[in-house]
Amino acid sequence: MVLGKVVGTVWATRKDEQLVGMKLQIVQEVTLDYALKDRFVVAVDSVGAGVGEIVLLAQGSSARQTELTRNKPVDAVICAIVDKLDLVITKDEAPATAA
Amino acid sequence: MVLGKVVGTVWATRKDEQLVGMKLQIVQEVTLDYALKDRFVVAVDSVGAGVGEIVLLAQGSSARQTELTRNKPVDAVICAIVDKLDLVITKDEAPATAA
Amino acid sequence: MVLGKVVGTVWATRKDEQLVGMKLQIVQEVTLDYALKDRFVVAVDSVGAGVGEIVLLAQGSSARQTELTRNKPVDAVICAIVDKLDLVITKDEAPATAA
Amino acid sequence: MVLGKVVGTVWATRKDEQLVGMKLQIVQEVTLDYALKDRFVVAVDSVGAGVGEIVLLAQGSSARQTELTRNKPVDAVICAIVDKLDLVITKDEAPATAA
Amino acid sequence: MVLGKVVGTVWATRKDEQLVGMKLQIVQEVTLDYALKDRFVVAVDSVGAGVGEIVLLAQGSSARQTELTRNKPVDAVICAIVDKLDLVITKDEAPATAA
């Protein structure tokens, strides 16, 4: 799964009928320090994540394995809200924690 | 899903028979400011998007989860036309809106 | 789908038995101006595309949705031969056509 | 599969109910010399890998082919713990071994 | 499919039980001139490829469409050993052959 931050919402009136009623969140990928990367995806929210929260994204066919998204044209789903990361090994091999 | 802009159409007479009758749109990916990126894909249109419109693309096996594309050799589908984005957090952590 | 140009053929005597009899074409990705990019893939040809032709590639599980490739270890298939592109919006937002 | 190193753990109380009880490891990709790359993914651990271990990741729908992850919104799974690599050909075509 | 060269083998005693008995080869991607690229993947070998051979890789769910890999947590499989490439069009549009 990919680590991201919810930064906004997409409004779309005309859409595939299977997407009606789904919340479409804009999730920007983040580093292990929660710094925003350039990459973003639009994801269906299955866990009630709010803007500003750090989340996990499941992508591809795995994004269709929630009750909300099964058999729907959805390729990214928010499947968890992150409380914290326990980072034991960093790039310089020194212990570190990102909360 | 990926955010893109419809920039044109592909004409193809000789194709897999399962693609007959499908509109093949050229969708260029865009940033959260709707600026065109270098990447583009050719997508089947399931929602009647016109050239110039900002759309959402579902890719991979998820592109086959619309009535139009089920079980067909299609790996990208336009599944929504975007009205607007509500961007609450930007790269500099300041509120912003892209309409 | 991805836009590419057929630039050659792969010869492989020893292969998974499900690939026997399939034509394996080398397809180099192209820009909207048909300029060759660095990326290429080897794809099964389901439409009789010849070397030099501009084609559409379906990738991933969608590559297995043709009669020829169903349930086979194939992750890229040529699913259409492109006649022309109608480009209405270019990077500079000016009308253009690539034939 | 991709080669990576377990560098930490994700804590997430609010998540899709199908993820309850799963250990979510942060796996940073490594080179053939086990040097950390910039890319990381969050993966479910199906083999009891500890922090610091070199592992193999299966991604996409293949990540759902373990007993633990079947039909769940999981797109990356640790499927093996690496003992060693036997590298016969290196970039300079000279024999080498990474233990 | 992707073109690669077998450069070594992965040893892993602790692994998902569905991987027991499978040969895990390290395959480095190559250019059309067989020059090694930076990217590599670990793939299950379904055709008996030896180190140094040029092979085709099927990835994603397509990697599970061989007898050996069906329903297993495998996302890359060697599905063919390449004899030669017939390159008719090169980057400079001049005929060429890579043997």
CSV table of C-alpha atoms in Angstrom, one decimal:
chain,number,residue,atom,x,y,z
A,1,MET,CA,0.0,0.0,0.0
A,2,VAL,CA,1.0,3.6,-0.5
A,3,LEU,CA,1.2,6.3,2.2
A,4,GLY,CA,-0.6,9.5,1.4
A,5,LYS,CA,-2.3,12.6,2.8
A,6,VAL,CA,-5.9,13.6,2.0
A,7,VAL,CA,-5.6,17.1,0.5
A,8,GLY,CA,-9.0,17.7,-1.0
A,9,THR,CA,-12.2,16.4,-2.7
A,10,VAL,CA,-13.3,15.9,-6.2
A,11,TRP,CA,-16.8,17.0,-7.3
A,12,ALA,CA,-18.3,15.1,-10.3
A,13,THR,CA,-22.0,15.1,-11.1
A,14,ARG,CA,-21.7,13.1,-14.4
A,15,LYS,CA,-20.1,9.8,-13.6
A,16,ASP,CA,-20.5,6.0,-14.0
A,17,GLU,CA,-23.7,5.1,-12.0
A,18,GLN,CA,-21.7,2.7,-9.9
A,19,LEU,CA,-19.8,5.7,-8.5
A,20,VAL,CA,-22.9,7.5,-7.3
A,21,GLY,CA,-22.7,8.3,-3.6
A,22,MET,CA,-19.0,7.6,-3.2
A,23,LYS,CA,-16.7,10.2,-1.7
A,24,LEU,CA,-13.7,10.9,-4.0
A,25,GLN,CA,-10.7,12.1,-2.1
A,26,ILE,CA,-7.6,13.6,-3.5
A,27,VAL,CA,-4.6,11.8,-1.9
A,28,GLN,CA,-1.1,13.1,-2.3
A,29,GLU,CA,1.6,10.6,-1.7
A,30,VAL,CA,4.0,11.4,1.2
A,31,THR,CA,7.5,10.4,2.3
A,32,LEU,CA,8.1,8.5,5.6
A,33,ASP,CA,8.4,12.1,7.1
A,34,TYR,CA,4.9,12.9,5.8
A,35,ALA,CA,6.4,15.4,3.3
A,36,LEU,CA,4.1,15.8,0.3
A,37,LYS,CA,5.4,14.2,-3.0
A,38,ASP,CA,4.4,15.4,-6.5
A,39,ARG,CA,2.3,12.3,-7.2
A,40,PHE,CA,-1.4,12.3,-6.3
A,41,VAL,CA,-4.4,10.0,-7.0
A,42,VAL,CA,-8.1,10.3,-6.6
A,43,ALA,CA,-9.4,7.5,-4.2
A,44,VAL,CA,-12.7,6.3,-2.9
A,45,ASP,CA,-12.8,6.6,0.9
A,46,SER,CA,-14.0,3.4,2.7
A,47,VAL,CA,-12.9,4.4,6.2
A,48,GLY,CA,-14.2,8.0,6.7
A,49,ALA,CA,-10.8,9.8,6.4
A,50,GLY,CA,-10.9,13.6,6.7
A,51,VAL,CA,-8.8,16.2,5.0
A,52,GLY,CA,-5.3,16.4,6.5
A,53,GLU,CA,-5.2,12.8,7.6
A,54,ILE,CA,-2.4,10.4,6.7
A,55,VAL,CA,-3.9,7.3,5.0
A,56,LEU,CA,-3.0,4.0,3.3
A,57,LEU,CA,-4.1,3.5,-0.3
A,58,ALA,CA,-4.7,0.1,-1.9
A,59,GLN,CA,-4.5,0.3,-5.7
A,60,GLY,CA,-5.4,-1.8,-8.7
A,61,SER,CA,-7.8,-4.7,-8.4
A,62,SER,CA,-7.1,-4.7,-4.6
A,63,ALA,CA,-9.0,-1.4,-4.5
A,64,ARG,CA,-12.1,-3.3,-5.3
A,65,GLN,CA,-11.9,-5.7,-2.3
A,66,THR,CA,-13.9,-3.5,0.1
A,67,GLU,CA,-17.6,-3.8,0.6
A,68,LEU,CA,-18.1,-0.3,-0.9
A,69,THR,CA,-16.0,-0.7,-4.0
A,70,ARG,CA,-16.6,-4.4,-5.1
A,71,ASN,CA,-17.0,-4.8,-8.9
A,72,LYS,CA,-16.9,-1.0,-9.4
A,73,PRO,CA,-14.6,1.1,-11.7
A,74,VAL,CA,-12.4,2.1,-8.8
A,75,ASP,CA,-8.6,1.7,-8.9
A,76,ALA,CA,-7.7,3.4,-5.6
A,77,VAL,CA,-9.3,3.1,-2.2
A,78,ILE,CA,-8.4,4.5,1.2
A,79,CYS,CA,-8.2,1.4,3.4
A,80,ALA,CA,-6.7,2.7,6.7
A,81,ILE,CA,-6.0,5.9,8.6
A,82,VAL,CA,-2.5,5.9,9.9
A,83,ASP,CA,-1.9,6.7,13.6
A,84,LYS,CA,1.9,6.6,13.5
A,85,LEU,CA,4.9,5.0,11.9
A,86,ASP,CA,7.5,3.1,13.9
A,87,LEU,CA,10.7,3.6,11.8
A,88,VAL,CA,13.5,1.4,13.2
A,89,ILE,CA,15.9,1.7,10.2
A,90,THR,CA,16.4,4.9,8.3
A,91,LYS,CA,18.3,5.6,5.2
A,92,ASP,CA,21.4,6.2,7.3
A,93,GLU,CA,20.7,3.0,9.3
A,94,ALA,CA,20.1,5.0,12.5
A,95,PRO,CA,16.9,4.5,14.6
A,96,ALA,CA,14.2,7.1,14.1
A,97,THR,CA,10.4,7.5,14.7
A,98,ALA,CA,7.9,9.5,12.7
A,99,ALA,CA,4.8,10.2,14.7
B,1,MET,CA,-8.1,7.3,-10.3
B,2,VAL,CA,-6.0,9.7,-12.3
B,3,LEU,CA,-7.0,13.3,-13.3
B,4,GLY,CA,-6.8,14.1,-17.0
B,5,LYS,CA,-8.1,16.3,-19.8
B,6,VAL,CA,-9.6,15.0,-23.0
B,7,VAL,CA,-7.4,16.4,-25.8
B,8,GLY,CA,-8.5,14.4,-28.9
B,9,THR,CA,-9.7,11.2,-30.4
B,10,VAL,CA,-8.2,8.0,-31.9
B,11,TRP,CA,-9.5,6.6,-35.2
B,12,ALA,CA,-8.9,2.9,-35.7
B,13,THR,CA,-10.7,0.9,-38.3
B,14,ARG,CA,-8.8,-2.4,-37.8
B,15,LYS,CA,-9.2,-3.4,-34.1
B,16,ASP,CA,-10.3,-6.3,-31.8
B,17,GLU,CA,-13.9,-6.9,-32.6
B,18,GLN,CA,-14.8,-6.2,-28.9
B,19,LEU,CA,-13.7,-2.6,-29.4
B,20,VAL,CA,-16.1,-1.9,-32.3
B,21,GLY,CA,-18.3,1.1,-31.5
B,22,MET,CA,-16.3,2.4,-28.6
B,23,LYS,CA,-15.1,6.0,-28.6
B,24,LEU,CA,-11.4,6.1,-27.9
B,25,GLN,CA,-10.4,9.4,-26.3
B,26,ILE,CA,-6.9,10.7,-25.8
B,27,VAL,CA,-6.6,11.8,-22.2
B,28,GLN,CA,-3.6,13.8,-21.1
B,29,GLU,CA,-2.9,13.7,-17.3
B,30,VAL,CA,-3.1,17.0,-15.5
B,31,THR,CA,-1.9,18.5,-12.2
B,32,LEU,CA,-4.2,19.7,-9.5
B,33,ASP,CA,-4.1,23.1,-11.3
B,34,TYR,CA,-5.2,21.4,-14.5
B,35,ALA,CA,-1.9,22.0,-16.2
B,36,LEU,CA,-1.1,19.3,-18.8
B,37,LYS,CA,1.6,16.8,-17.9
B,38,ASP,CA,3.6,14.8,-20.5
B,39,ARG,CA,1.8,11.5,-19.9
B,40,PHE,CA,-1.3,10.6,-21.9
B,41,VAL,CA,-3.4,7.4,-22.3
B,42,VAL,CA,-6.0,6.3,-24.7
B,43,ALA,CA,-9.2,5.6,-22.8
B,44,VAL,CA,-12.7,4.3,-23.6
B,45,ASP,CA,-15.3,6.9,-22.8
B,46,SER,CA,-18.2,5.5,-20.7
B,47,VAL,CA,-19.7,8.9,-19.6
B,48,GLY,CA,-19.9,11.0,-22.8
B,49,ALA,CA,-17.0,13.3,-22.1
B,50,GLY,CA,-16.2,16.0,-24.7
B,51,VAL,CA,-12.8,17.3,-25.8
B,52,GLY,CA,-11.5,19.9,-23.2
B,53,GLU,CA,-13.3,18.3,-20.2
B,54,ILE,CA,-11.4,17.3,-17.1
B,55,VAL,CA,-12.1,13.7,-16.3
B,56,LEU,CA,-11.3,10.8,-14.0
B,57,LEU,CA,-9.7,7.7,-15.4
B,58,ALA,CA,-9.9,4.2,-13.9
B,59,GLN,CA,-7.1,2.0,-15.1
B,60,GLY,CA,-6.1,-1.7,-15.1
B,61,SER,CA,-8.7,-4.3,-14.4
B,62,SER,CA,-10.9,-1.6,-12.8
B,63,ALA,CA,-11.3,-0.1,-16.3
B,64,ARG,CA,-13.4,-3.2,-17.2
B,65,GLN,CA,-15.9,-2.7,-14.4
B,66,THR,CA,-18.3,-0.5,-16.5
B,67,GLU,CA,-21.2,-1.9,-18.5
B,68,LEU,CA,-19.5,-0.8,-21.7
B,69,THR,CA,-16.1,-2.3,-21.0
B,70,ARG,CA,-16.8,-5.6,-19.1
B,71,ASN,CA,-14.5,-8.5,-20.3
B,72,LYS,CA,-13.0,-6.3,-23.1
B,73,PRO,CA,-9.3,-5.6,-23.9
B,74,VAL,CA,-9.6,-2.1,-22.4
B,75,ASP,CA,-7.2,-0.9,-19.7
B,76,ALA,CA,-8.3,2.7,-19.2
B,77,VAL,CA,-11.9,4.1,-19.0
B,78,ILE,CA,-13.2,7.6,-18.4
B,79,CYS,CA,-15.5,7.0,-15.4
B,80,ALA,CA,-16.4,10.6,-14.3
B,81,ILE,CA,-16.4,14.2,-15.6
B,82,VAL,CA,-15.0,16.6,-13.0
B,83,ASP,CA,-17.0,19.7,-12.0
B,84,LYS,CA,-14.4,21.1,-9.5
B,85,LEU,CA,-11.7,20.2,-7.0
B,86,ASP,CA,-11.9,21.4,-3.4
B,87,LEU,CA,-8.2,21.6,-2.4
B,88,VAL,CA,-7.9,22.2,1.3
B,89,ILE,CA,-4.2,21.5,1.7
B,90,THR,CA,-1.6,22.5,-0.9
B,91,LYS,CA,2.0,21.7,-1.1
B,92,ASP,CA,2.8,24.7,1.1
B,93,GLU,CA,0.0,23.7,3.6
B,94,ALA,CA,-2.1,26.8,2.7
B,95,PRO,CA,-5.8,26.5,1.8
B,96,ALA,CA,-6.5,26.7,-2.0
B,97,THR,CA,-9.3,25.9,-4.4
B,98,ALA,CA,-9.0,24.8,-8.1
B,99,ALA,CA,-12.3,25.3,-9.9
C,1,MET,CA,-4.3,2.1,-23.8
C,2,VAL,CA,-0.8,3.1,-24.8
C,3,LEU,CA,0.2,4.4,-28.3
C,4,GLY,CA,3.1,2.6,-29.9
C,5,LYS,CA,4.9,1.7,-33.2
C,6,VAL,CA,5.7,-1.9,-34.2
C,7,VAL,CA,9.5,-1.9,-34.7
C,8,GLY,CA,10.4,-5.6,-34.9
C,9,THR,CA,9.7,-9.2,-33.8
C,10,VAL,CA,10.9,-11.5,-31.1
C,11,TRP,CA,12.0,-15.1,-31.9
C,12,ALA,CA,11.7,-17.6,-29.1
C,13,THR,CA,11.7,-21.3,-29.6
C,14,ARG,CA,11.6,-22.3,-25.9
C,15,LYS,CA,8.6,-20.8,-24.3
C,16,ASP,CA,5.5,-21.5,-22.2
C,17,GLU,CA,3.4,-23.9,-24.3
C,18,GLN,CA,0.5,-21.5,-24.2
C,19,LEU,CA,2.5,-19.0,-26.2
C,20,VAL,CA,3.1,-21.4,-29.1
C,21,GLY,CA,2.0,-19.9,-32.4
C,22,MET,CA,1.7,-16.4,-31.1
C,23,LYS,CA,3.4,-13.5,-32.9
C,24,LEU,CA,5.5,-11.5,-30.5
C,25,GLN,CA,5.9,-7.9,-31.7
C,26,ILE,CA,8.3,-5.3,-30.3
C,27,VAL,CA,6.3,-2.1,-29.8
C,28,GLN,CA,8.0,1.1,-29.0
C,29,GLU,CA,5.9,3.8,-27.3
C,30,VAL,CA,5.4,7.0,-29.2
C,31,THR,CA,4.3,10.5,-28.5
C,32,LEU,CA,1.2,12.2,-30.0
C,33,ASP,CA,3.5,13.2,-32.9
C,34,TYR,CA,4.5,9.5,-33.4
C,35,ALA,CA,8.1,10.2,-32.2
C,36,LEU,CA,9.6,7.1,-30.7
C,37,LYS,CA,10.1,7.1,-26.9
C,38,ASP,CA,12.7,5.1,-25.0
C,39,ARG,CA,10.1,2.6,-23.6
C,40,PHE,CA,9.2,-0.6,-25.4
C,41,VAL,CA,7.2,-3.7,-24.6
C,42,VAL,CA,6.9,-7.1,-26.3
C,43,ALA,CA,3.2,-7.7,-27.2
C,44,VAL,CA,1.1,-10.4,-28.7
C,45,ASP,CA,-0.5,-9.3,-31.9
C,46,SER,CA,-4.3,-10.0,-32.1
C,47,VAL,CA,-5.0,-7.8,-35.1
C,48,GLY,CA,-2.3,-8.5,-37.7
C,49,ALA,CA,-0.3,-5.3,-37.3
C,50,GLY,CA,2.8,-5.0,-39.5
C,51,VAL,CA,6.1,-3.5,-38.7
C,52,GLY,CA,6.0,0.3,-38.9
C,53,GLU,CA,2.3,0.6,-38.0
C,54,ILE,CA,1.0,2.7,-35.1
C,55,VAL,CA,-1.0,0.6,-32.7
C,56,LEU,CA,-2.8,0.6,-29.4
C,57,LEU,CA,-1.6,-1.7,-26.6
C,58,ALA,CA,-3.8,-3.0,-23.8
C,59,GLN,CA,-1.7,-4.1,-20.9
C,60,GLY,CA,-2.1,-6.0,-17.6
C,61,SER,CA,-5.0,-8.4,-17.2
C,62,SER,CA,-6.8,-6.5,-20.0
C,63,ALA,CA,-4.3,-8.0,-22.4
C,64,ARG,CA,-5.9,-11.4,-21.7
C,65,GLN,CA,-9.4,-10.3,-22.9
C,66,THR,CA,-8.9,-11.2,-26.5
C,67,GLU,CA,-9.8,-14.6,-28.0
C,68,LEU,CA,-6.2,-15.2,-28.7
C,69,THR,CA,-4.8,-14.4,-25.3
C,70,ARG,CA,-7.4,-15.5,-22.8
C,71,ASN,CA,-5.9,-17.2,-19.7
C,72,LYS,CA,-2.4,-17.0,-21.1
C,73,PRO,CA,0.8,-15.6,-19.6
C,74,VAL,CA,0.5,-12.4,-21.8
C,75,ASP,CA,0.6,-8.9,-20.3
C,76,ALA,CA,0.5,-6.8,-23.4
C,77,VAL,CA,-1.6,-7.2,-26.6
C,78,ILE,CA,-2.0,-5.1,-29.7
C,79,CYS,CA,-5.7,-4.4,-29.8
C,80,ALA,CA,-6.0,-1.8,-32.6
C,81,ILE,CA,-4.2,-0.3,-35.6
C,82,VAL,CA,-4.4,3.5,-35.5
C,83,ASP,CA,-5.6,5.3,-38.7
C,84,LYS,CA,-5.1,8.8,-37.3
C,85,LEU,CA,-5.4,11.0,-34.2
C,86,ASP,CA,-7.6,14.0,-34.0
C,87,LEU,CA,-5.9,16.3,-31.6
C,88,VAL,CA,-8.0,19.3,-30.6
C,89,ILE,CA,-6.1,20.5,-27.7
C,90,THR,CA,-2.3,20.5,-27.6
C,91,LYS,CA,0.1,21.3,-24.9
C,92,ASP,CA,-0.1,25.0,-25.8
C,93,GLU,CA,-3.9,24.9,-26.0
C,94,ALA,CA,-3.8,25.4,-29.8
C,95,PRO,CA,-5.7,23.2,-32.3
C,96,ALA,CA,-3.6,20.6,-34.1
C,97,THR,CA,-3.9,17.3,-36.0
C,98,ALA,CA,-1.5,14.4,-36.1
C,99,ALA,CA,-2.3,12.2,-39.1
D,1,MET,CA,8.8,-9.7,-7.2
D,2,VAL,CA,10.7,-6.8,-5.7
D,3,LEU,CA,13.6,-6.9,-3.3
D,4,GLY,CA,13.2,-4.8,-0.1
D,5,LYS,CA,14.2,-4.3,3.5
D,6,VAL,CA,11.8,-4.1,6.4
D,7,VAL,CA,12.4,-0.7,8.0
D,8,GLY,CA,9.5,-0.2,10.3
D,9,THR,CA,5.8,-0.7,11.1
D,10,VAL,CA,2.5,1.2,10.5
D,11,TRP,CA,0.0,1.6,13.3
D,12,ALA,CA,-3.6,2.2,12.2
D,13,THR,CA,-6.6,1.7,14.4
D,14,ARG,CA,-9.2,2.9,12.0
D,15,LYS,CA,-9.1,0.6,8.9
D,16,ASP,CA,-11.1,-1.6,6.7
D,17,GLU,CA,-12.3,-4.5,8.9
D,18,GLN,CA,-10.7,-7.0,6.6
D,19,LEU,CA,-7.3,-5.6,7.6
D,20,VAL,CA,-7.8,-6.1,11.4
D,21,GLY,CA,-5.0,-8.2,12.9
D,22,MET,CA,-2.7,-7.9,10.0
D,23,LYS,CA,0.9,-6.7,10.5
D,24,LEU,CA,1.6,-3.7,8.2
D,25,GLN,CA,5.4,-3.5,7.5
D,26,ILE,CA,7.2,-0.6,5.8
D,27,VAL,CA,9.4,-2.1,3.2
D,28,GLN,CA,12.0,0.0,1.4
D,29,GLU,CA,13.2,-1.2,-1.9
D,30,VAL,CA,16.9,-2.2,-2.2
D,31,THR,CA,19.4,-2.6,-4.9
D,32,LEU,CA,21.2,-6.0,-5.5
D,33,ASP,CA,23.8,-4.7,-3.0
D,34,TYR,CA,21.0,-4.2,-0.4
D,35,ALA,CA,21.4,-0.4,-0.5
D,36,LEU,CA,18.2,1.4,0.3
D,37,LYS,CA,16.4,3.0,-2.6
D,38,ASP,CA,14.0,6.0,-2.3
D,39,ARG,CA,10.9,3.9,-3.0
D,40,PHE,CA,9.0,2.2,-0.2
D,41,VAL,CA,5.6,0.4,0.2
D,42,VAL,CA,3.5,-0.7,3.1
D,43,ALA,CA,3.0,-4.5,2.9
D,44,VAL,CA,1.2,-7.2,4.8
D,45,ASP,CA,3.6,-9.7,6.3
D,46,SER,CA,2.7,-13.3,5.6
D,47,VAL,CA,6.0,-14.9,6.7
D,48,GLY,CA,6.9,-13.3,10.0
D,49,ALA,CA,9.7,-11.0,8.7
D,50,GLY,CA,11.4,-8.8,11.3
D,51,VAL,CA,12.7,-5.3,11.0
D,52,GLY,CA,16.1,-5.3,9.1
D,53,GLU,CA,15.4,-8.4,7.1
D,54,ILE,CA,15.7,-8.5,3.3
D,55,VAL,CA,12.4,-9.7,1.8
D,56,LEU,CA,10.6,-10.4,-1.5
D,57,LEU,CA,7.4,-8.5,-2.1
D,58,ALA,CA,4.6,-9.7,-4.4
D,59,GLN,CA,2.4,-6.8,-5.6
D,60,GLY,CA,-0.9,-6.2,-7.3
D,61,SER,CA,-3.5,-9.0,-7.4
D,62,SER,CA,-0.7,-11.4,-6.7
D,63,ALA,CA,-0.5,-10.0,-3.2
D,64,ARG,CA,-3.9,-11.5,-2.5
D,65,GLN,CA,-2.8,-15.1,-3.3
D,66,THR,CA,-1.7,-15.9,0.3
D,67,GLU,CA,-4.0,-17.5,2.9
D,68,LEU,CA,-3.8,-14.4,5.0
D,69,THR,CA,-4.6,-11.8,2.2
D,70,ARG,CA,-7.1,-13.6,0.0
D,71,ASN,CA,-10.0,-11.3,-1.2
D,72,LYS,CA,-8.7,-8.4,1.0
D,73,PRO,CA,-7.8,-4.8,0.1
D,74,VAL,CA,-4.1,-5.6,0.1
D,75,ASP,CA,-1.8,-4.8,-2.8
D,76,ALA,CA,1.6,-5.7,-1.4
D,77,VAL,CA,2.6,-8.8,0.6
D,78,ILE,CA,5.9,-10.1,2.0
D,79,CYS,CA,6.1,-13.6,0.5
D,80,ALA,CA,9.7,-14.6,1.3
D,81,ILE,CA,12.7,-13.8,3.5
D,82,VAL,CA,15.9,-13.7,1.5
D,83,ASP,CA,18.9,-15.7,2.7
D,84,LYS,CA,21.2,-14.6,0.0
D,85,LEU,CA,21.6,-13.7,-3.6
D,86,ASP,CA,23.8,-15.5,-6.0
D,87,LEU,CA,24.8,-12.9,-8.6
D,88,VAL,CA,26.6,-14.4,-11.6
D,89,ILE,CA,26.4,-11.5,-13.9
D,90,THR,CA,26.8,-7.9,-12.8
D,91,LYS,CA,26.5,-4.7,-14.7
D,92,ASP,CA,30.1,-5.0,-15.8
D,93,GLU,CA,29.6,-8.7,-16.8
D,94,ALA,CA,32.0,-9.8,-14.0
D,95,PRO,CA,31.0,-12.5,-11.5
D,96,ALA,CA,30.0,-11.3,-8.1
D,97,THR,CA,28.1,-12.5,-4.9
D,98,ALA,CA,26.0,-10.4,-2.6
D,99,ALA,CA,25.4,-12.3,0.7
E,1,MET,CA,6.2,-8.5,-21.9
E,2,VAL,CA,9.5,-7.1,-20.8
E,3,LEU,CA,12.9,-8.1,-22.1
E,4,GLY,CA,15.5,-9.1,-19.5
E,5,LYS,CA,18.7,-11.0,-18.7
E,6,VAL,CA,19.0,-13.7,-16.0
E,7,VAL,CA,21.8,-12.4,-13.8
E,8,GLY,CA,21.5,-14.6,-10.7
E,9,THR,CA,19.3,-16.5,-8.2
E,10,VAL,CA,17.6,-15.7,-4.9
E,11,TRP,CA,17.9,-18.1,-2.0
E,12,ALA,CA,15.0,-18.0,0.5
E,13,THR,CA,14.3,-20.8,3.0
E,14,ARG,CA,11.4,-19.0,4.9
E,15,LYS,CA,8.7,-18.3,2.3
E,16,ASP,CA,5.0,-18.6,1.6
E,17,GLU,CA,4.4,-22.4,1.3
E,18,GLN,CA,3.0,-21.9,-2.2
E,19,LEU,CA,6.5,-20.8,-3.3
E,20,VAL,CA,8.3,-24.0,-2.1
E,21,GLY,CA,10.2,-25.6,-4.9
E,22,MET,CA,10.1,-22.6,-7.3
E,23,LYS,CA,13.3,-21.3,-8.8
E,24,LEU,CA,13.5,-17.6,-8.2
E,25,GLN,CA,15.7,-15.9,-10.8
E,26,ILE,CA,17.0,-12.3,-10.7
E,27,VAL,CA,16.2,-10.7,-14.1
E,28,GLN,CA,17.7,-7.4,-15.1
E,29,GLU,CA,15.8,-5.5,-17.8
E,30,VAL,CA,17.7,-4.9,-21.0
E,31,THR,CA,17.5,-2.5,-24.0
E,32,LEU,CA,16.9,-3.7,-27.5
E,33,ASP,CA,20.8,-4.0,-27.7
E,34,TYR,CA,20.7,-6.3,-24.7
E,35,ALA,CA,22.5,-3.7,-22.5
E,36,LEU,CA,21.6,-4.0,-18.8
E,37,LYS,CA,19.2,-1.4,-17.4
E,38,ASP,CA,19.1,-0.4,-13.7
E,39,ARG,CA,15.7,-2.1,-13.1
E,40,PHE,CA,15.5,-5.7,-12.0
E,41,VAL,CA,12.8,-8.0,-10.8
E,42,VAL,CA,12.8,-11.4,-9.1
E,43,ALA,CA,10.8,-13.9,-11.3
E,44,VAL,CA,9.7,-17.5,-11.1
E,45,ASP,CA,11.2,-19.5,-14.0
E,46,SER,CA,8.7,-21.6,-15.9
E,47,VAL,CA,10.9,-22.5,-18.9
E,48,GLY,CA,14.3,-23.5,-17.5
E,49,ALA,CA,16.2,-20.4,-18.3
E,50,GLY,CA,19.8,-20.3,-17.3
E,51,VAL,CA,22.0,-17.4,-16.0
E,52,GLY,CA,23.0,-15.2,-18.9
E,53,GLU,CA,20.0,-16.0,-21.1
E,54,ILE,CA,17.8,-13.2,-22.6
E,55,VAL,CA,14.2,-13.9,-21.5
E,56,LEU,CA,10.7,-12.5,-21.7
E,57,LEU,CA,8.9,-11.6,-18.4
E,58,ALA,CA,5.1,-11.6,-18.0
E,59,GLN,CA,4.1,-9.5,-15.0
E,60,GLY,CA,1.1,-8.8,-12.8
E,61,SER,CA,-1.8,-11.2,-12.8
E,62,SER,CA,-0.5,-12.6,-16.2
E,63,ALA,CA,2.4,-14.0,-14.2
E,64,ARG,CA,0.0,-16.5,-12.7
E,65,GLN,CA,-1.2,-17.9,-16.0
E,66,THR,CA,1.4,-20.7,-16.2
E,67,GLU,CA,0.8,-24.2,-14.8
E,68,LEU,CA,3.6,-23.6,-12.2
E,69,THR,CA,2.3,-20.3,-10.9
E,70,ARG,CA,-1.5,-20.5,-11.0
E,71,ASN,CA,-3.1,-19.0,-7.9
E,72,LYS,CA,0.3,-18.3,-6.3
E,73,PRO,CA,1.7,-15.1,-4.8
E,74,VAL,CA,3.9,-14.6,-7.9
E,75,ASP,CA,3.9,-11.3,-9.9
E,76,ALA,CA,6.7,-12.0,-12.4
E,77,VAL,CA,7.3,-15.1,-14.5
E,78,ILE,CA,9.9,-16.0,-17.2
E,79,CYS,CA,7.6,-17.2,-20.0
E,80,ALA,CA,10.1,-17.4,-22.9
E,81,ILE,CA,13.8,-17.6,-23.8
E,82,VAL,CA,14.7,-15.2,-26.6
E,83,ASP,CA,16.6,-16.6,-29.6
E,84,LYS,CA,16.9,-13.3,-31.4
E,85,LEU,CA,15.2,-10.0,-32.2
E,86,ASP,CA,14.4,-8.8,-35.7
E,87,LEU,CA,14.5,-5.1,-35.5
E,88,VAL,CA,13.3,-3.4,-38.6
E,89,ILE,CA,12.9,0.1,-37.4
E,90,THR,CA,15.3,1.7,-35.0
E,91,LYS,CA,15.2,5.0,-33.2
E,92,ASP,CA,16.7,6.7,-36.3
E,93,GLU,CA,14.3,4.9,-38.6
E,94,ALA,CA,17.1,2.8,-40.1
E,95,PRO,CA,16.9,-1.0,-40.5
E,96,ALA,CA,18.9,-3.0,-37.9
E,97,THR,CA,19.1,-6.4,-36.4
E,98,ALA,CA,20.0,-7.4,-32.8
E,99,ALA,CA,21.0,-11.1,-32.6
